[in-house]
Amino acid sequence: MPVPALGQYLLPWSGKGLYLIIPSGLPLFSTNAVALVNDPVFYIKLIILIVGALNAGFFHRFLAPSSPKWEHDYIPRSARTVALCSIVVWVIMIACGRLLTY
């Protein structure tokens, strides 16, 4: 599937997912706020969350406008780097989430 078509399909779903994740994370934090504030993994997760948001913002601001050319052309190295960064960020976020439960 070409990148632009995939983006048109997945972006609305990712926005809806964000609307579900944020409201569910706030009550989880508020039930255990004292313990989380004293856990360094929580701060790592917050930093990684900011890195992920900056990464997504960079992609949508600077790389996504040129994505229609990717359908028939080479995908730029910068787009591949942003994709790799996104994967690494999500793996670290999941690991931190699992570590916070223990």
mmCIF file of N, CA and C in Angstrom:
data_model
loop_
_atom_site.group_PDB
_atom_site.id
_atom_site.type_symbol
_atom_site.label_atom_id
_atom_site.label_comp_id
_atom_site.label_asym_id
_atom_site.label_seq_id
_atom_site.Cartn_x
_atom_site.Cartn_y
_atom_site.Cartn_z
ATOM 1 N N MET A 1 0.849 -1.174 0.000
ATOM 2 C CA MET A 1 0.000 0.000 0.000
ATOM 3 C C MET A 1 0.897 1.242 0.000
ATOM 4 N N PRO A 2 0.618 2.200 -0.849
ATOM 5 C CA PRO A 2 1.429 3.423 -0.888
ATOM 6 C C PRO A 2 1.338 4.216 0.417
ATOM 7 N N VAL A 3 2.408 4.903 0.747
ATOM 8 C CA VAL A 3 2.488 5.649 2.004
ATOM 9 C C VAL A 3 1.363 6.676 2.141
ATOM 10 N N PRO A 4 1.079 7.503 1.139
ATOM 11 C CA PRO A 4 0.002 8.494 1.307
ATOM 12 C C PRO A 4 -1.362 7.856 1.592
ATOM 13 N N ALA A 5 -1.670 6.767 0.912
ATOM 14 C CA ALA A 5 -2.952 6.093 1.149
ATOM 15 C C ALA A 5 -3.006 5.500 2.546
ATOM 16 N N LEU A 6 -1.903 4.937 2.973
ATOM 17 C CA LEU A 6 -1.839 4.385 4.325
ATOM 18 C C LEU A 6 -2.007 5.480 5.365
ATOM 19 N N GLY A 7 -1.371 6.626 5.138
ATOM 20 C CA GLY A 7 -1.498 7.751 6.056
ATOM 21 C C GLY A 7 -2.920 8.271 6.143
ATOM 22 N N GLN A 8 -3.599 8.340 5.009
ATOM 23 C CA GLN A 8 -4.983 8.811 5.013
ATOM 24 C C GLN A 8 -5.892 7.860 5.777
ATOM 25 N N TYR A 9 -5.555 6.585 5.778
ATOM 26 C CA TYR A 9 -6.356 5.600 6.491
ATOM 27 C C TYR A 9 -6.038 5.585 7.988
ATOM 28 N N LEU A 10 -4.750 5.654 8.343
ATOM 29 C CA LEU A 10 -4.359 5.474 9.740
ATOM 30 C C LEU A 10 -4.417 6.743 10.596
ATOM 31 N N LEU A 11 -4.192 7.912 10.010
ATOM 32 C CA LEU A 11 -4.157 9.137 10.809
ATOM 33 C C LEU A 11 -5.454 9.415 11.569
ATOM 34 N N PRO A 12 -6.624 9.249 10.980
ATOM 35 C CA PRO A 12 -7.836 9.455 11.777
ATOM 36 C C PRO A 12 -7.937 8.498 12.967
ATOM 37 N N TRP A 13 -7.475 7.276 12.773
ATOM 38 C CA TRP A 13 -7.520 6.309 13.873
ATOM 39 C C TRP A 13 -6.547 6.682 14.989
ATOM 40 N N SER A 14 -5.378 7.177 14.626
ATOM 41 C CA SER A 14 -4.412 7.563 15.660
ATOM 42 C C SER A 14 -4.926 8.761 16.453
ATOM 43 N N GLY A 15 -5.618 9.676 15.806
ATOM 44 C CA GLY A 15 -6.207 10.809 16.532
ATOM 45 C C GLY A 15 -7.276 10.353 17.504
ATOM 46 N N LYS A 16 -8.116 9.421 17.073
ATOM 47 C CA LYS A 16 -9.150 8.884 17.972
ATOM 48 C C LYS A 16 -8.523 8.120 19.131
ATOM 49 N N GLY A 17 -7.438 7.417 18.856
ATOM 50 C CA GLY A 17 -6.744 6.698 19.922
ATOM 51 C C GLY A 17 -6.170 7.640 20.961
ATOM 52 N N LEU A 18 -5.664 8.776 20.515
ATOM 53 C CA LEU A 18 -5.129 9.769 21.437
ATOM 54 C C LEU A 18 -6.219 10.289 22.364
ATOM 55 N N TYR A 19 -7.415 10.477 21.823
ATOM 56 C CA TYR A 19 -8.535 10.940 22.652
ATOM 57 C C TYR A 19 -8.941 9.906 23.696
ATOM 58 N N LEU A 20 -8.613 8.650 23.491
ATOM 59 C CA LEU A 20 -8.898 7.614 24.482
ATOM 60 C C LEU A 20 -7.763 7.432 25.476
ATOM 61 N N ILE A 21 -6.529 7.573 25.017
ATOM 62 C CA ILE A 21 -5.372 7.321 25.864
ATOM 63 C C ILE A 21 -5.216 8.389 26.947
ATOM 64 N N ILE A 22 -5.343 9.642 26.579
ATOM 65 C CA ILE A 22 -5.116 10.725 27.543
ATOM 66 C C ILE A 22 -6.132 10.680 28.689
ATOM 67 N N PRO A 23 -7.427 10.604 28.412
ATOM 68 C CA PRO A 23 -8.360 10.545 29.545
ATOM 69 C C PRO A 23 -8.209 9.292 30.402
ATOM 70 N N SER A 24 -7.746 8.193 29.835
ATOM 71 C CA SER A 24 -7.567 6.990 30.648
ATOM 72 C C SER A 24 -6.275 7.054 31.456
ATOM 73 N N GLY A 25 -5.267 7.772 30.961
ATOM 74 C CA GLY A 25 -4.005 7.882 31.699
ATOM 75 C C GLY A 25 -4.095 8.784 32.911
ATOM 76 N N LEU A 26 -4.890 9.826 32.832
ATOM 77 C CA LEU A 26 -5.018 10.753 33.966
ATOM 78 C C LEU A 26 -5.594 10.094 35.221
ATOM 79 N N PRO A 27 -6.672 9.308 35.123
ATOM 80 C CA PRO A 27 -7.140 8.623 36.333
ATOM 81 C C PRO A 27 -6.139 7.593 36.856
ATOM 82 N N LEU A 28 -5.437 6.921 35.963
ATOM 83 C CA LEU A 28 -4.430 5.961 36.417
ATOM 84 C C LEU A 28 -3.323 6.664 37.199
ATOM 85 N N PHE A 29 -2.920 7.839 36.729
ATOM 86 C CA PHE A 29 -1.907 8.603 37.436
ATOM 87 C C PHE A 29 -2.439 9.087 38.780
ATOM 88 N N SER A 30 -3.647 9.596 38.806
ATOM 89 C CA SER A 30 -4.179 10.193 40.039
ATOM 90 C C SER A 30 -4.396 9.169 41.147
ATOM 91 N N THR A 31 -4.608 7.906 40.804
ATOM 92 C CA THR A 31 -4.803 6.894 41.843
ATOM 93 C C THR A 31 -3.510 6.501 42.532
ATOM 94 N N ASN A 32 -2.374 6.779 41.904
ATOM 95 C CA ASN A 32 -1.085 6.361 42.458
ATOM 96 C C ASN A 32 -0.042 7.460 42.281
ATOM 97 N N ALA A 33 -0.444 8.702 42.398
ATOM 98 C CA ALA A 33 0.424 9.832 42.076
ATOM 99 C C ALA A 33 1.658 9.905 42.966
ATOM 100 N N VAL A 34 1.520 9.660 44.249
ATOM 101 C CA VAL A 34 2.653 9.786 45.178
ATOM 102 C C VAL A 34 3.746 8.775 44.829
ATOM 103 N N ALA A 35 3.363 7.545 44.582
ATOM 104 C CA ALA A 35 4.356 6.521 44.238
ATOM 105 C C ALA A 35 4.988 6.811 42.871
ATOM 106 N N LEU A 36 4.201 7.288 41.922
ATOM 107 C CA LEU A 36 4.732 7.551 40.582
ATOM 108 C C LEU A 36 5.718 8.717 40.577
ATOM 109 N N VAL A 37 5.436 9.742 41.350
ATOM 110 C CA VAL A 37 6.316 10.911 41.389
ATOM 111 C C VAL A 37 7.686 10.541 41.955
ATOM 112 N N ASN A 38 7.748 9.528 42.790
ATOM 113 C CA ASN A 38 9.021 9.097 43.383
ATOM 114 C C ASN A 38 9.727 8.033 42.558
ATOM 115 N N ASP A 39 9.168 7.640 41.437
ATOM 116 C CA ASP A 39 9.748 6.584 40.607
ATOM 117 C C ASP A 39 10.458 7.208 39.402
ATOM 118 N N PRO A 40 11.767 6.960 39.246
ATOM 119 C CA PRO A 40 12.485 7.536 38.103
ATOM 120 C C PRO A 40 11.975 7.033 36.744
ATOM 121 N N VAL A 41 11.383 5.855 36.702
ATOM 122 C CA VAL A 41 10.844 5.329 35.448
ATOM 123 C C VAL A 41 9.709 6.224 34.944
ATOM 124 N N PHE A 42 8.959 6.805 35.866
ATOM 125 C CA PHE A 42 7.877 7.710 35.483
ATOM 126 C C PHE A 42 8.435 8.917 34.735
ATOM 127 N N TYR A 43 9.544 9.461 35.209
ATOM 128 C CA TYR A 43 10.147 10.618 34.553
ATOM 129 C C TYR A 43 10.750 10.245 33.194
ATOM 130 N N ILE A 44 11.301 9.048 33.108
ATOM 131 C CA ILE A 44 11.804 8.566 31.810
ATOM 132 C C ILE A 44 10.640 8.467 30.825
ATOM 133 N N LYS A 45 9.511 7.947 31.307
ATOM 134 C CA LYS A 45 8.348 7.817 30.438
ATOM 135 C C LYS A 45 7.845 9.187 29.987
ATOM 136 N N LEU A 46 7.840 10.168 30.868
ATOM 137 C CA LEU A 46 7.410 11.516 30.484
ATOM 138 C C LEU A 46 8.352 12.127 29.444
ATOM 139 N N ILE A 47 9.648 11.940 29.641
ATOM 140 C CA ILE A 47 10.626 12.467 28.678
ATOM 141 C C ILE A 47 10.449 11.791 27.315
ATOM 142 N N ILE A 48 10.261 10.489 27.335
ATOM 143 C CA ILE A 48 10.061 9.746 26.090
ATOM 144 C C ILE A 48 8.752 10.177 25.419
ATOM 145 N N LEU A 49 7.739 10.472 26.214
ATOM 146 C CA LEU A 49 6.477 10.969 25.666
ATOM 147 C C LEU A 49 6.687 12.294 24.937
ATOM 148 N N ILE A 50 7.480 13.177 25.527
ATOM 149 C CA ILE A 50 7.785 14.461 24.893
ATOM 150 C C ILE A 50 8.592 14.245 23.607
ATOM 151 N N VAL A 51 9.572 13.340 23.657
ATOM 152 C CA VAL A 51 10.362 13.021 22.461
ATOM 153 C C VAL A 51 9.448 12.488 21.351
ATOM 154 N N GLY A 52 8.516 11.625 21.718
ATOM 155 C CA GLY A 52 7.579 11.088 20.734
ATOM 156 C C GLY A 52 6.689 12.161 20.132
ATOM 157 N N ALA A 53 6.223 13.084 20.965
ATOM 158 C CA ALA A 53 5.383 14.176 20.461
ATOM 159 C C ALA A 53 6.178 15.085 19.525
ATOM 160 N N LEU A 54 7.418 15.388 19.885
ATOM 161 C CA LEU A 54 8.263 16.208 19.016
ATOM 162 C C LEU A 54 8.558 15.489 17.699
ATOM 163 N N ASN A 55 8.791 14.192 17.784
ATOM 164 C CA ASN A 55 9.048 13.386 16.594
ATOM 165 C C ASN A 55 7.836 13.412 15.657
ATOM 166 N N ALA A 56 6.651 13.210 16.210
ATOM 167 C CA ALA A 56 5.430 13.236 15.392
ATOM 168 C C ALA A 56 5.196 14.629 14.819
ATOM 169 N N GLY A 57 5.419 15.643 15.640
ATOM 170 C CA GLY A 57 5.261 17.010 15.161
ATOM 171 C C GLY A 57 6.216 17.332 14.023
ATOM 172 N N PHE A 58 7.471 16.891 14.163
ATOM 173 C CA PHE A 58 8.457 17.093 13.100
ATOM 174 C C PHE A 58 8.013 16.419 11.814
ATOM 175 N N PHE A 59 7.538 15.190 11.947
ATOM 176 C CA PHE A 59 7.094 14.462 10.760
ATOM 177 C C PHE A 59 5.948 15.189 10.061
ATOM 178 N N HIS A 60 4.934 15.559 10.829
ATOM 179 C CA HIS A 60 3.760 16.171 10.214
ATOM 180 C C HIS A 60 4.040 17.576 9.684
ATOM 181 N N ARG A 61 4.955 18.283 10.305
ATOM 182 C CA ARG A 61 5.255 19.659 9.879
ATOM 183 C C ARG A 61 6.172 19.703 8.658
ATOM 184 N N PHE A 62 7.199 18.848 8.665
ATOM 185 C CA PHE A 62 8.233 18.966 7.642
ATOM 186 C C PHE A 62 8.243 17.841 6.603
ATOM 187 N N LEU A 63 7.861 16.640 6.970
ATOM 188 C CA LEU A 63 7.992 15.509 6.049
ATOM 189 C C LEU A 63 6.689 15.097 5.384
ATOM 190 N N ALA A 64 5.592 15.146 6.104
ATOM 191 C CA ALA A 64 4.318 14.696 5.548
ATOM 192 C C ALA A 64 3.875 15.487 4.316
ATOM 193 N N PRO A 65 4.151 16.802 4.243
ATOM 194 C CA PRO A 65 3.727 17.509 3.022
ATOM 195 C C PRO A 65 4.343 16.948 1.741
ATOM 196 N N SER A 66 5.509 16.339 1.837
ATOM 197 C CA SER A 66 6.133 15.778 0.634
ATOM 198 C C SER A 66 5.786 14.305 0.430
ATOM 199 N N SER A 67 4.945 13.738 1.278
ATOM 200 C CA SER A 67 4.653 12.307 1.186
ATOM 201 C C SER A 67 3.932 11.874 -0.086
ATOM 202 N N PRO A 68 3.154 12.717 -0.751
ATOM 203 C CA PRO A 68 2.565 12.228 -2.018
ATOM 204 C C PRO A 68 3.608 11.809 -3.055
ATOM 205 N N LYS A 69 4.807 12.389 -2.997
ATOM 206 C CA LYS A 69 5.866 11.988 -3.935
ATOM 207 C C LYS A 69 6.408 10.600 -3.611
ATOM 208 N N TRP A 70 6.195 10.135 -2.387
ATOM 209 C CA TRP A 70 6.755 8.849 -1.971
ATOM 210 C C TRP A 70 6.044 7.679 -2.629
ATOM 211 N N GLU A 71 4.880 7.918 -3.190
ATOM 212 C CA GLU A 71 4.119 6.837 -3.808
ATOM 213 C C GLU A 71 4.882 6.234 -4.981
ATOM 214 N N HIS A 72 5.567 7.087 -5.725
ATOM 215 C CA HIS A 72 6.281 6.610 -6.905
ATOM 216 C C HIS A 72 7.777 6.882 -6.819
ATOM 217 N N ASP A 73 8.234 7.324 -5.682
ATOM 218 C CA ASP A 73 9.625 7.741 -5.556
ATOM 219 C C ASP A 73 10.231 7.103 -4.305
ATOM 220 N N TYR A 74 11.480 7.359 -4.114
ATOM 221 C CA TYR A 74 12.228 6.851 -2.970
ATOM 222 C C TYR A 74 11.773 7.556 -1.692
ATOM 223 N N ILE A 75 11.574 6.799 -0.622
ATOM 224 C CA ILE A 75 11.223 7.392 0.673
ATOM 225 C C ILE A 75 12.503 7.964 1.272
ATOM 226 N N PRO A 76 12.508 9.257 1.634
ATOM 227 C CA PRO A 76 13.744 9.893 2.111
ATOM 228 C C PRO A 76 14.263 9.280 3.406
ATOM 229 N N ARG A 77 15.561 9.395 3.579
ATOM 230 C CA ARG A 77 16.211 8.866 4.771
ATOM 231 C C ARG A 77 15.656 9.535 6.032
ATOM 232 N N SER A 78 15.343 10.824 5.943
ATOM 233 C CA SER A 78 14.804 11.518 7.116
ATOM 234 C C SER A 78 13.473 10.908 7.551
ATOM 235 N N ALA A 79 12.643 10.515 6.607
ATOM 236 C CA ALA A 79 11.366 9.885 6.942
ATOM 237 C C ALA A 79 11.596 8.509 7.568
ATOM 238 N N ARG A 80 12.570 7.798 7.059
ATOM 239 C CA ARG A 80 12.895 6.489 7.640
ATOM 240 C C ARG A 80 13.455 6.641 9.058
ATOM 241 N N THR A 81 14.250 7.682 9.283
ATOM 242 C CA THR A 81 14.815 7.940 10.606
ATOM 243 C C THR A 81 13.712 8.292 11.597
ATOM 244 N N VAL A 82 12.758 9.114 11.156
ATOM 245 C CA VAL A 82 11.634 9.478 12.020
ATOM 246 C C VAL A 82 10.802 8.238 12.346
ATOM 247 N N ALA A 83 10.612 7.356 11.373
ATOM 248 C CA ALA A 83 9.862 6.124 11.611
ATOM 249 C C ALA A 83 10.582 5.228 12.614
ATOM 250 N N LEU A 84 11.884 5.106 12.475
ATOM 251 C CA LEU A 84 12.660 4.308 13.427
ATOM 252 C C LEU A 84 12.590 4.913 14.822
ATOM 253 N N CYS A 85 12.708 6.227 14.907
ATOM 254 C CA CYS A 85 12.599 6.914 16.199
ATOM 255 C C CYS A 85 11.236 6.637 16.826
ATOM 256 N N SER A 86 10.187 6.659 16.027
ATOM 257 C CA SER A 86 8.843 6.388 16.529
ATOM 258 C C SER A 86 8.729 4.971 17.092
ATOM 259 N N ILE A 87 9.298 4.014 16.397
ATOM 260 C CA ILE A 87 9.258 2.628 16.880
ATOM 261 C C ILE A 87 10.008 2.500 18.200
ATOM 262 N N VAL A 88 11.192 3.098 18.274
ATOM 263 C CA VAL A 88 11.991 3.031 19.502
ATOM 264 C C VAL A 88 11.247 3.707 20.649
ATOM 265 N N VAL A 89 10.647 4.857 20.386
ATOM 266 C CA VAL A 89 9.897 5.574 21.424
ATOM 267 C C VAL A 89 8.758 4.705 21.944
ATOM 268 N N TRP A 90 8.008 4.062 21.063
ATOM 269 C CA TRP A 90 6.893 3.235 21.515
ATOM 270 C C TRP A 90 7.365 2.015 22.304
ATOM 271 N N VAL A 91 8.464 1.417 21.898
ATOM 272 C CA VAL A 91 8.984 0.265 22.654
ATOM 273 C C VAL A 91 9.395 0.704 24.060
ATOM 274 N N ILE A 92 10.067 1.843 24.164
ATOM 275 C CA ILE A 92 10.474 2.350 25.486
ATOM 276 C C ILE A 92 9.253 2.722 26.313
ATOM 277 N N MET A 93 8.249 3.337 25.688
ATOM 278 C CA MET A 93 7.026 3.697 26.414
ATOM 279 C C MET A 93 6.335 2.462 26.977
ATOM 280 N N ILE A 94 6.241 1.419 26.186
ATOM 281 C CA ILE A 94 5.600 0.188 26.651
ATOM 282 C C ILE A 94 6.407 -0.431 27.779
ATOM 283 N N ALA A 95 7.740 -0.456 27.630
ATOM 284 C CA ALA A 95 8.596 -1.014 28.687
ATOM 285 C C ALA A 95 8.455 -0.220 29.967
ATOM 286 N N CYS A 96 8.445 1.109 29.866
ATOM 287 C CA CYS A 96 8.288 1.938 31.070
ATOM 288 C C CYS A 96 6.928 1.708 31.710
ATOM 289 N N GLY A 97 5.896 1.583 30.900
ATOM 290 C CA GLY A 97 4.565 1.304 31.439
ATOM 291 C C GLY A 97 4.525 -0.005 32.195
ATOM 292 N N ARG A 98 5.195 -1.003 31.665
ATOM 293 C CA ARG A 98 5.247 -2.299 32.357
ATOM 294 C C ARG A 98 6.075 -2.205 33.641
ATOM 295 N N LEU A 99 7.184 -1.458 33.591
ATOM 296 C CA LEU A 99 8.021 -1.320 34.779
ATOM 297 C C LEU A 99 7.338 -0.523 35.892
ATOM 298 N N LEU A 100 6.457 0.380 35.529
ATOM 299 C CA LEU A 100 5.774 1.183 36.537
ATOM 300 C C LEU A 100 4.775 0.366 37.346
ATOM 301 N N THR A 101 4.345 -0.758 36.834
ATOM 302 C CA THR A 101 3.368 -1.560 37.571
ATOM 303 C C THR A 101 4.013 -2.380 38.678
ATOM 304 N N TYR A 102 5.347 -2.462 38.678
ATOM 305 C CA TYR A 102 6.024 -3.288 39.687
ATOM 306 C C TYR A 102 6.762 -2.453 40.688
#
